[in-house]
Amino acid sequence: MASSSKKYGFKMSLSTGKNHDNGILTLSTYGTAFLVMVQVISRILTFMVNQLTLLYMSPKILGIAAQLELYSITTLYFSRESTRASIHRQPSATFKVATRVDNDRYEPSTIDGGIDPIASQTVVNISYISIFLGSVLAVILAIFYLRVANEEASQTPYFRESVEIIGISCFLELCSEPFFAIVQQLMLYKTRATVETIASVAKSVVVCGTYIWASSIGWDAGVLPFALAYLLYSCVLFSGYVFIMARHSSEGRFSFFLKPITPGNETRYLANRFSKHLISFGASVYFQSIVKHLLTQGDSMILATVSSLEDQGIYNLVSNYAGLFARVVFQPVEESNRNVFARLLNYNGTPNFGSRGVETAKAHLVDILQAYGVFSMLTFSLGPALVPTILHVLIGSQWKSSKVDNLLSAYCYYVPFLAFNGITEAFVSSAASALEVRRQAVWMAAFSAFFTLVSFLQLREWGAYGLVWANILNMALRIVWSYFFIKMYLRQHENDLTISEIALNSHTYGICALTIGIMQVMHKAPGEELYDLAKRLFFGAACAILM
């Protein structure tokens, strides 16, 4: 068992006190850096492929593709988000472990350290709930989408077939959840990054290759290439996890199949398989996830309801390009640190009321918030002027318009709010009790109603540009709520979080204001976009160094 502990890198996690906290942060830093590195490589490759795809695709097709993506995201989100949140509350290593007594059952025994087979089997079993939910939701949402889709979309070649294929791909992707649960629990970031990178690259290559081939033979493929790409992504993801993770079950003495558990206290498990604690917490999170999804994907839903397919395509293009940094950096940081905060604040499955874990979690959060503050200053001052110019150089002429430029500029103000909201909600989700999660869901429901009202008003007056600013307001409200929750939580543990602790130096704000002014008045010569871009990049780099 000791060798297994060493193999998984949990020697630090089994220690207590300061060594335990430092071990978690070390694993997190390594994992985050690795995820970001692989994300950068993956995004560069997929970016190059997508650039070719845009040459063979109209805004209308991209708009329908955005609707299909919304169908896929909604199915996956409602199927697995609550169970994934529950997994973070299950400890992965403890001094109390289990011994297999036959092929299907486990009983507790005490070993000095190691990976707990019961803990691993618990998260595997709970992940099967995602597969069941996804099977039902994929069918229901597909039927609903096919009935409410407008005539322009439904008459697109292979539209119905594409919806059906994406439904199948959602089910296949959810079948990889038992493997993902163990990857997250054991913090196997390298495994996850490798599998997801290969799947993402394969997905992009299929989209690009199919459109190029269809164009060369004069075949109108509609949105079918997107559906085939989703199907390949799910197949590669599932087969990749099976290939890499299969041996871990025998080494860790658990199974990736749904197996009964006998932990010595049957009252803790439903049907001897599902942890009642995780189900209870997951149920609390599920209502919150519904509201959160409406807030996160509300802009896409509203656009799909009241906007043309062309406008939806333009908005999708802008959100993909302007949000690239958020997906490459902020998403891995948020996901890995949600795991870190859960371990620091809920050590061995119970809230860690000692000051050490809370103090370490707070210091880690402050470091991230300060780093995000510097990024925000750079984005506010340089982004609105640089990003539209960069996009002009990269995309085809059919995408160049003042509408795209205005959307890109507004999105540059939106991305930092995404970052702050992601990391603060990661802390909240790790620290909150089931009751506090339900309270948060109520507040999110209020934010959702407010966001919907503002979005419709802004969309009617300003179009998609107004929708971005409605999103900014929505994120600001969520950040404020999370800040006050964190402040309350820290005070309960004889600590606090003040604005001065996360604020930057005054000269940073001054340089930011000066840079914004200079960028606004800097002359832009018509027809000299490359020269103008180089000039702005040089000035921006100088300002970044001064900050």
Coordinates of C-alpha atoms in Angstrom, one line a residue:
M1 CA 0.0 0.0 0.0
A2 CA 2.9 2.3 0.7
S3 CA 4.1 2.0 -2.8
S4 CA 0.6 2.9 -4.1
S5 CA 0.7 6.0 -1.9
K6 CA 4.0 7.0 -3.3
K7 CA 3.0 6.3 -6.8
Y8 CA 0.0 8.6 -6.6
G9 CA 1.9 11.4 -5.0
F10 CA -0.1 11.4 -1.8
K11 CA 2.8 11.2 0.7
M12 CA 2.3 14.9 1.4
S13 CA -1.4 14.7 1.5
L14 CA -1.4 12.1 4.3
S15 CA 0.6 14.3 6.7
T16 CA -1.1 16.7 8.9
G17 CA -0.9 20.4 9.7
K18 CA 1.5 22.6 7.7
N19 CA 3.0 19.8 5.6
H20 CA -0.5 18.7 4.6
D21 CA -1.4 22.2 3.5
N22 CA 1.9 22.8 1.6
G23 CA 1.5 19.4 0.0
I24 CA -1.9 20.3 -1.4
L25 CA -0.7 23.7 -2.7
T26 CA 2.4 22.0 -4.3
L27 CA 0.2 19.5 -6.1
S28 CA -2.2 22.3 -7.1
T29 CA 0.6 24.5 -8.5
Y30 CA 2.0 21.6 -10.5
G31 CA -1.4 20.6 -11.7
T32 CA -2.5 24.1 -12.7
A33 CA 0.8 24.8 -14.5
F34 CA 0.5 21.6 -16.4
L35 CA -3.1 22.1 -17.3
V36 CA -2.4 25.7 -18.5
M37 CA 0.6 24.5 -20.6
V38 CA -1.3 21.8 -22.3
Q39 CA -4.3 24.2 -22.8
V40 CA -2.0 26.6 -24.5
I41 CA -0.6 24.0 -26.9
S42 CA -4.1 22.6 -27.5
R43 CA -5.5 26.1 -28.2
I44 CA -2.7 27.0 -30.6
L45 CA -3.3 23.9 -32.6
T46 CA -7.1 24.2 -32.6
F47 CA -6.9 27.9 -33.3
M48 CA -4.9 27.3 -36.5
V49 CA -7.4 24.7 -37.6
N50 CA -10.4 26.9 -36.8
Q51 CA -8.9 29.7 -38.8
L52 CA -9.1 27.5 -41.9
T53 CA -12.6 26.5 -41.0
L54 CA -13.9 30.1 -40.9
L55 CA -12.9 30.5 -44.6
Y56 CA -15.5 27.8 -45.5
M57 CA -18.3 28.8 -43.1
S58 CA -20.9 31.4 -43.1
P59 CA -22.2 33.3 -40.0
K60 CA -25.5 31.5 -40.4
I61 CA -23.8 28.0 -40.0
L62 CA -21.8 29.3 -37.1
G63 CA -25.0 30.5 -35.4
I64 CA -26.6 27.1 -35.8
A65 CA -23.4 25.5 -34.5
A66 CA -23.7 27.7 -31.4
Q67 CA -27.2 26.4 -30.8
L68 CA -26.0 22.8 -31.0
E69 CA -23.2 23.6 -28.6
L70 CA -25.7 25.1 -26.2
Y71 CA -27.7 21.9 -26.4
S72 CA -24.6 19.8 -25.6
I73 CA -23.4 22.1 -22.8
T74 CA -26.9 22.1 -21.2
T75 CA -27.2 18.3 -21.3
L76 CA -23.7 17.8 -19.8
Y77 CA -24.0 20.6 -17.3
F78 CA -27.2 19.4 -15.7
S79 CA -26.1 15.8 -15.8
R80 CA -22.7 16.1 -14.1
E81 CA -22.1 19.5 -12.4
S82 CA -23.7 18.5 -9.1
T83 CA -21.9 15.2 -8.9
R84 CA -18.6 16.8 -9.7
A85 CA -19.1 19.3 -7.0
S86 CA -19.9 16.5 -4.5
I87 CA -16.7 14.6 -5.4
H88 CA -14.6 17.4 -4.0
R89 CA -16.2 16.7 -0.6
Q90 CA -15.0 13.1 -0.5
P91 CA -11.5 12.7 0.9
S92 CA -9.1 10.6 -1.2
A93 CA -6.7 9.5 1.4
T94 CA -7.0 8.6 5.1
F95 CA -5.6 6.4 7.8
K96 CA -8.7 4.3 7.8
V97 CA -8.9 2.3 4.6
A98 CA -10.7 -0.8 3.3
T99 CA -9.8 -4.3 2.4
R100 CA -11.5 -6.3 -0.4
V101 CA -13.1 -9.4 1.1
D102 CA -14.4 -10.6 -2.2
N103 CA -14.9 -9.4 -5.8
D104 CA -17.8 -7.1 -4.9
R105 CA -17.5 -6.1 -1.3
Y106 CA -15.1 -4.1 1.0
E107 CA -14.7 -3.9 4.7
P108 CA -12.7 -1.3 6.8
S109 CA -9.2 -1.9 8.0
T110 CA -6.4 0.4 9.3
I111 CA -3.2 0.9 7.4
D112 CA -0.6 3.6 7.8
G113 CA -1.5 6.0 5.0
G114 CA -2.5 5.1 1.4
I115 CA -5.4 5.5 -0.9
D116 CA -8.8 4.5 0.5
P117 CA -10.6 2.1 -1.9
I118 CA -13.9 2.9 -0.2
A119 CA -13.3 6.6 -1.0
S120 CA -12.5 5.8 -4.6
Q121 CA -15.4 3.4 -5.0
T122 CA -17.7 6.0 -3.5
V123 CA -16.9 8.7 -6.1
V124 CA -17.1 6.1 -8.9
N125 CA -20.5 5.1 -7.8
I126 CA -21.8 8.6 -7.4
S127 CA -20.6 9.4 -11.0
Y128 CA -23.1 6.9 -12.4
I129 CA -25.9 9.2 -11.4
S130 CA -24.5 11.6 -14.1
I131 CA -24.8 8.8 -16.8
F132 CA -28.5 8.1 -15.8
L133 CA -29.4 11.8 -15.8
G134 CA -27.6 12.5 -19.0
S135 CA -29.5 9.6 -20.8
V136 CA -32.8 11.2 -19.9
L137 CA -31.9 14.8 -20.5
A138 CA -30.2 14.2 -23.9
V139 CA -33.5 12.7 -25.2
I140 CA -35.8 15.3 -23.6
L141 CA -33.7 18.3 -24.7
A142 CA -33.2 17.0 -28.2
I143 CA -37.0 16.6 -28.7
F144 CA -37.6 20.1 -27.3
Y145 CA -34.9 21.7 -29.4
L146 CA -36.1 20.0 -32.6
R147 CA -39.6 21.3 -31.9
V148 CA -38.7 24.9 -31.1
A149 CA -36.0 25.4 -33.7
N150 CA -36.8 28.1 -36.2
E151 CA -37.5 27.3 -39.8
E152 CA -34.2 28.6 -41.1
A153 CA -32.3 26.3 -38.8
S154 CA -34.5 23.2 -39.3
Q155 CA -34.1 23.5 -43.1
T156 CA -30.3 23.4 -42.9
P157 CA -28.9 20.2 -44.4
Y158 CA -28.4 17.4 -41.8
F159 CA -29.9 19.4 -39.0
R160 CA -31.9 16.7 -37.4
E161 CA -29.2 14.1 -37.9
S162 CA -26.7 16.5 -36.2
V163 CA -28.9 16.9 -33.2
E164 CA -29.2 13.1 -32.8
I165 CA -25.5 12.6 -33.2
I166 CA -24.7 15.2 -30.5
G167 CA -27.2 13.5 -28.2
I168 CA -25.3 10.3 -28.6
S169 CA -21.9 12.0 -28.1
C170 CA -23.2 13.5 -24.8
F171 CA -24.0 10.0 -23.5
L172 CA -20.6 8.7 -24.5
E173 CA -18.9 11.6 -22.9
L174 CA -20.8 11.0 -19.7
C175 CA -19.7 7.4 -19.7
S176 CA -16.2 8.7 -18.9
E177 CA -17.4 10.3 -15.7
P178 CA -16.3 7.3 -13.4
F179 CA -12.8 7.8 -14.7
F180 CA -12.9 11.5 -14.4
A181 CA -14.0 11.2 -10.8
I182 CA -10.9 9.2 -9.9
V183 CA -8.7 11.6 -11.9
Q184 CA -10.0 14.6 -9.9
Q185 CA -9.9 12.8 -6.6
L186 CA -6.3 11.7 -7.0
M187 CA -5.3 15.0 -8.7
L188 CA -4.0 13.3 -11.8
Y189 CA -3.8 16.5 -13.8
K190 CA -1.4 15.1 -16.4
T191 CA -3.8 12.3 -17.3
R192 CA -6.7 14.6 -17.7
A193 CA -4.8 17.2 -19.7
T194 CA -3.4 14.5 -22.0
V195 CA -6.7 12.9 -22.8
E196 CA -8.6 16.1 -23.2
T197 CA -5.9 17.7 -25.4
I198 CA -5.9 14.8 -27.8
A199 CA -9.7 14.8 -27.9
S200 CA -9.9 18.6 -28.5
V201 CA -7.4 18.5 -31.3
A202 CA -9.1 15.6 -33.0
K203 CA -12.4 17.5 -32.8
S204 CA -11.0 20.6 -34.5
V205 CA -9.3 18.5 -37.2
V206 CA -12.5 16.8 -38.1
V207 CA -14.5 20.1 -38.3
C208 CA -11.9 21.7 -40.5
G209 CA -11.1 18.6 -42.7
T210 CA -14.8 17.9 -43.3
Y211 CA -15.6 21.4 -44.4
I212 CA -12.6 21.6 -46.7
W213 CA -13.4 18.3 -48.2
A214 CA -17.1 19.2 -48.6
S215 CA -16.2 22.5 -50.3
S216 CA -13.8 20.8 -52.7
I217 CA -16.6 18.4 -54.0
G218 CA -19.4 21.0 -53.8
W219 CA -21.3 19.3 -51.0
D220 CA -23.4 21.4 -48.6
A221 CA -22.6 19.6 -45.3
G222 CA -24.6 22.1 -43.2
V223 CA -23.7 21.6 -39.5
L224 CA -22.9 17.9 -39.8
P225 CA -19.2 18.4 -39.5
F226 CA -19.7 19.9 -36.0
A227 CA -21.8 16.9 -34.9
L228 CA -19.2 14.4 -36.2
A229 CA -16.5 16.4 -34.4
Y230 CA -18.5 16.1 -31.1
L231 CA -18.9 12.4 -31.6
L232 CA -15.2 11.9 -32.2
Y233 CA -14.4 14.0 -29.2
S234 CA -16.5 11.9 -26.9
C235 CA -15.1 8.6 -28.4
V236 CA -11.5 9.7 -27.9
L237 CA -12.2 11.0 -24.4
F238 CA -13.9 7.8 -23.3
S239 CA -11.4 5.4 -24.9
G240 CA -8.4 7.5 -23.7
Y241 CA -9.6 7.4 -20.1
V242 CA -10.3 3.6 -20.4
F243 CA -6.8 3.0 -21.8
I244 CA -4.9 5.1 -19.2
M245 CA -7.0 4.5 -16.1
A246 CA -8.0 0.8 -16.3
R247 CA -4.9 -0.4 -14.4
H248 CA -5.6 2.1 -11.5
S249 CA -8.6 0.1 -10.3
S250 CA -6.5 -3.0 -9.5
E251 CA -3.7 -1.0 -8.0
G252 CA -6.1 1.1 -5.9
R253 CA -8.4 -1.9 -5.1
F254 CA -11.6 -0.5 -6.4
S255 CA -13.7 -0.9 -9.5
F256 CA -14.8 1.5 -12.3
F257 CA -18.1 -0.4 -12.4
L258 CA -21.0 0.3 -10.0
K259 CA -20.2 -1.9 -7.0
P260 CA -21.7 -2.3 -3.5
I261 CA -19.8 -0.9 -0.5
T262 CA -19.8 -2.2 3.1
P263 CA -18.0 0.5 5.1
G264 CA -19.0 -0.8 8.5
N265 CA -21.9 1.7 8.8
E266 CA -24.5 0.9 6.2
T267 CA -26.6 3.9 7.2
R268 CA -24.1 6.1 5.4
Y269 CA -24.9 4.5 2.0
L270 CA -28.1 4.3 -0.1
A271 CA -28.5 0.8 -1.6
N272 CA -25.0 0.0 -0.3
R273 CA -23.7 2.1 -3.2
F274 CA -24.4 5.8 -3.0
S275 CA -23.1 8.0 -0.2
K276 CA -26.1 9.7 1.4
H277 CA -23.8 12.7 2.4
L278 CA -22.7 13.2 -1.2
I279 CA -26.3 12.7 -2.6
S280 CA -27.6 15.3 -0.1
F281 CA -24.9 17.8 -0.9
G282 CA -25.3 17.1 -4.7
A283 CA -29.1 17.7 -4.4
S284 CA -28.4 21.1 -2.8
V285 CA -26.0 21.9 -5.6
Y286 CA -28.3 20.8 -8.4
F287 CA -30.8 23.5 -7.9
Q288 CA -28.0 26.0 -7.7
S289 CA -26.5 24.6 -10.9
I290 CA -29.8 25.2 -12.7
V291 CA -29.8 28.9 -11.8
K292 CA -26.0 29.1 -12.4
H293 CA -26.4 27.7 -15.9
L294 CA -29.1 30.2 -16.7
L295 CA -26.7 32.9 -15.6
T296 CA -23.8 31.4 -17.4
Q297 CA -25.5 30.5 -20.7
G298 CA -28.3 33.0 -20.4
D299 CA -26.9 35.3 -23.1
S300 CA -26.8 32.4 -25.6
M301 CA -30.3 31.4 -24.7
I302 CA -31.6 34.9 -25.1
L303 CA -29.8 35.4 -28.4
A304 CA -31.2 32.1 -29.7
T305 CA -34.7 33.3 -28.8
V306 CA -34.7 36.8 -30.2
S307 CA -31.7 37.2 -32.6
S308 CA -31.0 36.2 -36.1
L309 CA -28.6 33.3 -36.8
E310 CA -26.1 35.7 -38.3
D311 CA -26.1 37.8 -35.0
Q312 CA -25.7 34.6 -33.0
G313 CA -22.8 33.5 -35.2
I314 CA -21.0 36.9 -34.7
Y315 CA -21.6 36.8 -31.0
N316 CA -20.3 33.2 -30.9
L317 CA -17.2 34.2 -32.8
V318 CA -16.5 37.1 -30.5
S319 CA -17.0 35.1 -27.3
N320 CA -14.7 32.3 -28.6
Y321 CA -11.9 34.7 -29.5
A322 CA -12.2 37.2 -26.7
G323 CA -12.8 34.5 -24.1
L324 CA -9.8 32.4 -25.3
F325 CA -7.5 33.6 -22.4
A326 CA -10.3 32.7 -19.9
R327 CA -10.5 29.2 -21.2
V328 CA -6.8 28.7 -21.4
V329 CA -5.8 30.1 -18.1
F330 CA -8.7 30.9 -15.8
Q331 CA -10.7 27.7 -16.3
P332 CA -7.7 25.4 -15.2
V333 CA -6.9 27.7 -12.3
E334 CA -10.6 27.6 -11.1
E335 CA -10.9 23.9 -11.4
S336 CA -7.7 23.0 -9.7
N337 CA -8.2 25.5 -6.9
R338 CA -11.7 24.3 -6.2
N339 CA -10.1 21.0 -5.4
V340 CA -7.4 22.7 -3.3
F341 CA -9.9 24.8 -1.3
A342 CA -12.1 21.7 -0.6
R343 CA -9.1 19.8 0.7
L344 CA -7.9 22.7 2.9
L345 CA -11.3 23.5 4.3
N346 CA -12.7 20.0 4.5
Y347 CA -9.8 17.8 5.5
N348 CA -10.8 14.1 5.8
G349 CA -14.4 14.9 4.8
T350 CA -15.3 17.1 7.8
P351 CA -15.0 20.9 7.9
N352 CA -11.5 21.9 9.0
F353 CA -12.2 24.4 11.8
G354 CA -8.5 24.7 12.7
S355 CA -6.9 28.1 11.8
R356 CA -4.1 26.6 9.8
G357 CA -6.1 25.3 6.9
V358 CA -8.3 28.4 6.7
E359 CA -5.3 30.7 6.9
T360 CA -3.6 28.8 4.1
A361 CA -6.7 28.9 1.9
K362 CA -7.1 32.6 2.5
A363 CA -3.4 33.4 1.7
H364 CA -3.7 31.3 -1.5
L365 CA -6.9 33.1 -2.5
V366 CA -5.4 36.5 -1.9
D367 CA -2.4 35.7 -4.1
I368 CA -4.7 34.7 -6.9
L369 CA -6.9 37.7 -6.6
Q370 CA -3.9 40.0 -6.7
A371 CA -2.6 38.3 -9.8
Y372 CA -6.0 38.7 -11.4
G373 CA -6.0 42.4 -10.4
V374 CA -2.8 42.9 -12.5
F375 CA -4.3 41.0 -15.4
S376 CA -7.5 43.2 -15.2
M377 CA -5.5 46.4 -15.4
L378 CA -3.7 45.1 -18.5
T379 CA -6.9 44.0 -20.1
F380 CA -8.8 47.2 -19.4
S381 CA -6.0 49.4 -20.7
L382 CA -4.8 47.4 -23.7
G383 CA -7.5 44.9 -24.7
P384 CA -10.1 47.2 -26.3
A385 CA -7.5 48.7 -28.6
L386 CA -5.5 45.6 -29.4
V387 CA -7.9 42.8 -29.7
P388 CA -10.0 44.1 -32.6
T389 CA -6.8 44.9 -34.5
I390 CA -5.4 41.5 -33.9
L391 CA -8.7 39.9 -35.1
H392 CA -8.7 41.9 -38.3
V393 CA -5.3 40.4 -39.2
L394 CA -6.5 36.9 -38.4
I395 CA -10.0 36.4 -39.8
G396 CA -11.5 36.7 -43.2
S397 CA -13.2 39.8 -44.7
Q398 CA -16.7 38.5 -44.1
W399 CA -16.3 38.9 -40.4
K400 CA -15.0 42.5 -40.4
S401 CA -17.5 45.0 -39.2
S402 CA -18.0 47.7 -36.6
K403 CA -20.4 45.4 -34.8
V404 CA -17.6 42.8 -34.3
D405 CA -15.2 45.5 -33.2
N406 CA -17.6 46.9 -30.6
L407 CA -18.4 43.4 -29.3
L408 CA -14.7 42.6 -28.9
S409 CA -13.9 45.8 -27.1
A410 CA -16.8 45.2 -24.7
Y411 CA -15.8 41.6 -24.1
C412 CA -12.3 42.7 -23.0
Y413 CA -14.0 44.4 -20.0
Y414 CA -16.0 41.2 -19.4
V415 CA -13.2 38.7 -19.2
P416 CA -11.7 40.0 -15.9
F417 CA -15.1 39.7 -14.2
L418 CA -15.3 36.1 -15.4
A419 CA -11.9 35.5 -13.7
F420 CA -12.8 37.0 -10.4
N421 CA -16.2 35.3 -10.3
G422 CA -14.7 31.9 -11.1
I423 CA -12.1 31.9 -8.3
T424 CA -14.4 33.4 -5.6
E425 CA -17.2 30.9 -6.4
A426 CA -14.6 28.1 -6.3
F427 CA -13.8 29.1 -2.7
V428 CA -17.6 29.4 -1.8
S429 CA -18.4 26.0 -3.3
S430 CA -15.7 24.4 -1.2
A431 CA -16.5 26.2 2.1
A432 CA -20.3 26.3 2.0
S433 CA -22.5 23.9 3.8
A434 CA -25.5 22.3 2.1
L435 CA -27.8 25.0 3.7
E436 CA -25.5 27.8 2.6
V437 CA -25.5 26.3 -0.9
R438 CA -29.2 26.5 -1.0
R439 CA -29.1 30.1 0.2
Q440 CA -26.7 30.9 -2.5
A441 CA -29.0 29.4 -5.1
V442 CA -31.8 31.7 -3.9
W443 CA -29.6 34.7 -4.4
M444 CA -28.5 33.4 -7.8
A445 CA -32.2 33.0 -8.8
A446 CA -32.7 36.7 -7.9
F447 CA -29.6 37.6 -10.0
S448 CA -30.9 35.4 -12.8
A449 CA -34.3 37.3 -12.9
F450 CA -32.5 40.6 -12.8
F451 CA -30.1 39.5 -15.5
T452 CA -32.9 38.4 -17.8
L453 CA -34.8 41.7 -17.4
V454 CA -31.7 43.8 -18.1
S455 CA -30.6 41.6 -21.0
F456 CA -33.9 41.9 -22.9
L457 CA -33.8 45.7 -22.3
Q458 CA -30.2 46.0 -23.4
L459 CA -30.6 43.6 -26.3
R460 CA -33.5 45.7 -27.7
E461 CA -31.6 48.9 -27.3
W462 CA -28.0 47.9 -28.0
G463 CA -28.1 44.4 -29.5
A464 CA -25.4 41.9 -28.5
Y465 CA -23.2 44.8 -27.3
G466 CA -25.7 45.6 -24.6
L467 CA -25.9 41.9 -23.7
V468 CA -22.2 41.9 -22.9
W469 CA -22.6 44.8 -20.4
A470 CA -25.6 43.0 -18.9
N471 CA -23.3 40.0 -18.3
I472 CA -20.7 42.3 -16.7
L473 CA -23.4 43.6 -14.3
N474 CA -24.4 40.0 -13.5
M475 CA -20.9 38.9 -12.8
A476 CA -20.2 42.0 -10.6
L477 CA -23.3 41.1 -8.4
R478 CA -22.1 37.5 -8.0
I479 CA -18.6 38.6 -7.1
V480 CA -19.9 41.0 -4.4
W481 CA -22.1 38.2 -3.0
S482 CA -19.1 35.8 -3.0
Y483 CA -16.9 38.4 -1.3
F484 CA -19.3 38.9 1.6
F485 CA -19.7 35.2 2.0
I486 CA -15.9 34.6 2.1
K487 CA -15.6 37.5 4.6
M488 CA -18.3 36.0 6.8
Y489 CA -16.7 32.6 6.6
L490 CA -13.3 33.8 7.6
R491 CA -14.7 35.8 10.5
Q492 CA -16.3 32.6 11.8
H493 CA -12.8 31.2 11.9
E494 CA -11.1 34.2 13.5
N495 CA -9.9 35.7 10.3
D496 CA -10.9 38.3 7.8
L497 CA -10.6 39.5 4.2
T498 CA -10.3 43.3 3.5
I499 CA -10.2 45.2 0.2
S500 CA -6.8 46.6 1.1
E501 CA -5.3 43.0 1.3
I502 CA -6.2 42.4 -2.4
A503 CA -5.8 45.9 -3.7
L504 CA -2.8 46.8 -6.0
N505 CA -0.3 49.6 -5.6
S506 CA -1.6 53.1 -6.5
H507 CA 0.9 53.6 -9.2
T508 CA -0.5 50.5 -11.1
Y509 CA -3.9 52.2 -11.2
G510 CA -2.3 55.4 -12.4
I511 CA -0.4 53.7 -15.2
C512 CA -3.6 51.9 -16.3
A513 CA -5.5 55.2 -16.5
L514 CA -2.7 56.8 -18.5
T515 CA -2.5 53.8 -20.9
I516 CA -6.2 53.9 -21.6
G517 CA -6.0 57.6 -22.5
I518 CA -3.0 57.1 -24.8
M519 CA -4.5 54.1 -26.5
Q520 CA -7.7 56.1 -27.2
V521 CA -5.9 58.9 -29.0
M522 CA -3.2 56.9 -30.7
H523 CA -3.5 57.5 -34.5
K524 CA -4.6 54.5 -36.5
A525 CA -3.6 54.8 -40.2
P526 CA -6.1 53.2 -42.6
G527 CA -4.7 50.2 -44.5
E528 CA -1.7 49.8 -42.1
E529 CA -3.1 47.4 -39.6
L530 CA 0.1 45.4 -39.2
Y531 CA 2.1 48.5 -38.5
D532 CA -0.6 49.9 -36.1
L533 CA -0.7 46.5 -34.3
A534 CA 3.1 46.4 -33.9
K535 CA 3.1 50.0 -32.6
R536 CA 0.3 49.3 -30.1
L537 CA 1.9 46.0 -29.0
F538 CA 5.3 47.7 -28.3
F539 CA 3.6 50.4 -26.3
G540 CA 1.5 47.9 -24.4
A541 CA 4.5 45.8 -23.5
A542 CA 6.2 48.9 -22.1
C543 CA 3.1 49.7 -20.0
A544 CA 2.9 46.1 -18.8
I545 CA 6.5 46.2 -17.5
L546 CA 5.8 49.4 -15.6
M547 CA 2.7 47.9 -14.0

